[in-house]
């Protein structure tokens, strides 16, 4: 091997050894920060929103409506689901 080859081989061997020595002799936890004390969250009163003007009067007279949440049932078989078949046919027609 010529001189540059020896230097490359020595560098490839010495670099991991140097990294291992640095890692081994470094003081543990030297750069770590101490954990901060955690305080429990304080209870806040609920926010109150007040409206004024014509819109407030109109909203005050509006009855509250709660609509039931209806989740669609998954089909038992996608091969017989009309919505799936319709979308499939629409996709084929688009091709």
Backbone as CSV, one residue per row, in Angstrom:
resi,resn,N_x,N_y,N_z,CA_x,CA_y,CA_z,C_x,C_y,C_z
1,UNK,0.843,-1.196,0.000,0.000,0.000,0.000,0.875,1.241,0.000
2,UNK,0.414,2.236,-0.661,1.151,3.493,-0.684,0.759,4.349,0.520
3,UNK,1.359,5.495,0.634,1.174,6.351,1.814,-0.285,6.810,1.992
4,UNK,-0.982,7.265,0.945,-2.376,7.672,1.155,-3.256,6.497,1.607
5,UNK,-2.954,5.284,1.127,-3.729,4.123,1.549,-3.564,3.822,3.027
6,UNK,-2.330,3.968,3.520,-2.088,3.748,4.954,-2.794,4.799,5.795
7,UNK,-2.761,6.011,5.342,-3.439,7.080,6.093,-4.947,6.840,6.146
8,UNK,-5.514,6.387,5.047,-6.950,6.108,5.005,-7.298,4.948,5.932
9,UNK,-6.488,3.890,5.895,-6.734,2.733,6.754,-6.605,3.117,8.225
10,UNK,-5.574,3.916,8.546,-5.387,4.344,9.939,-6.551,5.226,10.390
11,UNK,-7.019,6.091,9.506,-8.160,6.950,9.854,-9.429,6.155,10.080
12,UNK,-9.637,5.121,9.268,-10.838,4.297,9.431,-10.808,3.495,10.716
13,UNK,-9.621,3.178,11.208,-9.509,2.416,12.460,-9.525,3.349,13.665
14,UNK,-8.829,4.469,13.577,-8.693,5.353,14.732,-9.929,6.212,14.996
15,UNK,-10.704,6.547,13.991,-11.881,7.404,14.196,-12.926,6.736,15.087
16,UNK,-13.307,5.464,14.868,-14.265,4.843,15.789,-13.698,4.655,17.195
17,UNK,-12.392,4.375,17.293,-11.793,4.233,18.614,-11.815,5.555,19.376
18,UNK,-11.519,6.643,18.699,-11.559,7.953,19.342,-12.980,8.300,19.782
19,UNK,-13.958,7.990,18.951,-15.355,8.261,19.318,-15.761,7.427,20.525
20,UNK,-15.317,6.172,20.582,-15.637,5.309,21.716,-15.004,5.835,22.993
21,UNK,-13.748,6.291,22.940,-13.083,6.822,24.120,-13.743,8.103,24.611
22,UNK,-14.127,8.961,23.687,-14.798,10.205,24.081,-16.124,9.899,24.747
23,UNK,-16.845,8.955,24.196,-18.151,8.604,24.767,-18.009,7.971,26.140
24,UNK,-16.976,7.180,26.316,-16.786,6.469,27.575,-16.333,7.388,28.704
25,UNK,-15.515,8.380,28.408,-14.930,9.221,29.443,-15.661,10.541,29.637
26,UNK,-16.741,10.714,28.950,-17.523,11.934,29.125,-18.304,11.826,30.431
27,UNK,-18.451,12.920,31.138,-19.196,12.913,32.399,-20.669,12.681,32.104
28,UNK,-21.298,11.694,32.738,-22.713,11.432,32.455,-23.602,12.523,33.030
29,UNK,-24.564,12.917,32.254,-25.555,13.886,32.715,-25.022,15.292,32.864
30,UNK,-23.900,15.584,32.273,-23.297,16.896,32.448,-24.126,17.999,31.802
31,UNK,-24.734,17.694,30.695,-25.488,18.711,29.965,-26.989,18.565,30.141
32,UNK,-27.404,17.699,31.000,-28.847,17.529,31.207,-29.388,18.633,32.096
33,UNK,-30.623,19.008,31.836,-31.299,20.002,32.668,-32.112,19.291,33.726
34,UNK,-32.208,19.919,34.868,-33.017,19.347,35.940,-34.482,19.444,35.540
35,UNK,-35.278,18.421,35.842,-36.699,18.494,35.477,-37.406,19.597,36.265
36,UNK,-38.277,20.284,35.573,-39.031,21.361,36.204,-40.190,20.785,36.998
37,UNK,-40.490,21.370,38.148,-41.650,20.867,38.902,-42.943,21.172,38.142
38,UNK,-43.834,20.215,38.149,-45.084,20.352,37.419,-46.197,20.654,38.410
39,UNK,-46.889,21.750,38.155,-48.006,22.122,39.016,-49.296,21.617,38.387
40,UNK,-50.240,21.193,39.216,-51.518,20.741,38.644,-52.246,21.921,38.009
41,UNK,-52.983,21.674,36.939,-53.700,22.775,36.294,-54.783,23.329,37.210
42,UNK,-54.937,24.618,37.162,-55.956,25.249,37.994,-57.290,25.222,37.256
43,UNK,-58.338,25.079,38.005,-59.678,25.044,37.413,-60.082,26.469,37.050
44,UNK,-60.472,26.650,35.789,-60.933,27.956,35.339,-62.449,27.944,35.267
45,UNK,-63.051,29.068,35.545,-64.512,29.124,35.377,-64.856,29.057,33.898
46,UNK,-66.022,28.520,33.559,-66.393,28.434,32.143,-66.548,29.831,31.539
47,UNK,-66.240,29.918,30.255,-66.361,31.209,29.584,-67.823,31.523,29.318
48,UNK,-68.155,32.746,29.523,-69.509,33.227,29.241,-69.436,34.186,28.071
49,UNK,-70.287,33.973,27.101,-70.316,34.838,25.930,-71.584,35.673,26.003
50,UNK,-71.413,36.954,25.888,-72.594,37.822,25.894,-72.683,38.539,24.556
51,UNK,-73.881,38.574,24.007,-74.135,39.217,22.739,-75.057,40.396,22.984
52,UNK,-74.919,41.374,22.136,-75.807,42.533,22.284,-76.295,42.949,20.902
53,UNK,-77.368,43.670,20.897,-77.894,44.183,19.634,-79.041,43.339,19.102
54,UNK,-79.379,43.568,17.826,-80.518,42.895,17.215,-80.291,41.394,17.096
55,UNK,-79.079,40.992,16.803,-78.787,39.574,16.665,-78.990,38.845,17.988
56,UNK,-78.619,39.496,19.091,-78.803,38.872,20.401,-80.285,38.665,20.688
57,UNK,-81.123,39.629,20.321,-82.559,39.482,20.546,-83.130,38.362,19.685
58,UNK,-82.668,38.251,18.438,-83.169,37.203,17.555,-82.719,35.830,18.047
59,UNK,-81.489,35.743,18.523,-81.004,34.457,19.029,-81.655,34.078,20.350
60,UNK,-82.032,35.058,21.142,-82.677,34.769,22.418,-84.041,34.126,22.199
61,UNK,-84.723,34.476,21.120,-86.039,33.921,20.840,-85.970,32.596,20.084
62,UNK,-84.808,32.241,19.553,-84.654,31.011,18.765,-84.616,29.797,19.694
63,UNK,-85.485,28.810,19.458,-85.444,27.623,20.312,-84.203,26.780,19.996
64,UNK,-83.711,26.108,21.005,-82.548,25.243,20.842,-82.979,23.937,20.207
65,UNK,-82.256,23.534,19.181,-82.559,22.283,18.500,-81.379,21.346,18.640
66,UNK,-81.655,20.141,19.061,-80.621,19.116,19.146,-81.014,18.009,18.193
67,UNK,-80.196,17.804,17.188,-80.482,16.775,16.211,-79.775,15.485,16.598
68,UNK,-80.435,14.356,16.401,-79.774,13.100,16.745,-78.638,12.808,15.772
69,UNK,-77.592,12.223,16.291,-76.459,11.859,15.449,-76.679,10.448,14.927
70,UNK,-76.834,10.334,13.639,-77.059,9.039,13.027,-75.819,8.634,12.250
71,UNK,-75.216,7.571,12.676,-74.045,7.062,11.968,-74.514,6.058,10.930
72,UNK,-73.985,6.125,9.713,-74.398,5.150,8.707,-73.917,3.759,9.084
73,UNK,-74.780,2.791,8.849,-74.395,1.408,9.128,-73.492,0.913,8.019
74,UNK,-72.423,0.216,8.378,-71.589,-0.350,7.318,-72.326,-1.496,6.648
75,UNK,-72.180,-1.646,5.358,-72.884,-2.738,4.676,-72.322,-4.087,5.095
76,UNK,-73.181,-5.093,5.056,-72.732,-6.442,5.418,-71.879,-7.027,4.308
77,UNK,-72.157,-6.642,3.068,-71.361,-7.115,1.948,-71.219,-5.970,0.953
78,UNK,-69.982,-5.600,0.645,-69.771,-4.510,-0.303,-70.164,-4.911,-1.723
79,UNK,-70.235,-6.204,-1.990,-70.609,-6.651,-3.328,-72.078,-6.375,-3.620
80,UNK,-72.898,-6.252,-2.583,-74.330,-6.015,-2.783,-74.774,-4.634,-2.327
81,UNK,-73.849,-3.815,-1.882,-74.186,-2.472,-1.423,-74.475,-1.597,-2.639
82,UNK,-75.687,-1.025,-2.737,-76.039,-0.239,-3.929,-75.157,1.002,-4.102
83,UNK,-74.777,1.647,-3.025,-73.942,2.849,-3.131,-72.558,2.490,-3.680
84,UNK,-71.989,1.400,-3.208,-70.680,0.969,-3.699,-70.755,0.580,-5.165
85,UNK,-71.805,-0.136,-5.549,-71.953,-0.534,-6.949,-72.157,0.678,-7.858
86,UNK,-72.906,1.669,-7.391,-73.127,2.871,-8.185,-71.814,3.608,-8.405
87,UNK,-71.007,3.744,-7.342,-69.727,4.431,-7.466,-68.777,3.669,-8.383
88,UNK,-68.827,2.346,-8.308,-67.985,1.531,-9.183,-68.359,1.714,-10.639
89,UNK,-69.676,1.697,-10.931,-70.117,1.896,-12.306,-69.783,3.298,-12.806
90,UNK,-69.923,4.310,-11.956,-69.574,5.667,-12.355,-68.084,5.763,-12.673
91,UNK,-67.275,5.072,-11.905,-65.834,5.067,-12.166,-65.491,4.373,-13.480
92,UNK,-66.179,3.282,-13.762,-65.939,2.566,-15.027,-66.388,3.380,-16.221
93,UNK,-67.507,4.096,-16.061,-67.979,4.944,-17.172,-67.004,6.076,-17.436
94,UNK,-66.367,6.567,-16.379,-65.424,7.669,-16.549,-64.181,7.231,-17.300
95,UNK,-63.848,5.946,-17.224,-62.698,5.446,-17.979,-63.020,5.423,-19.444
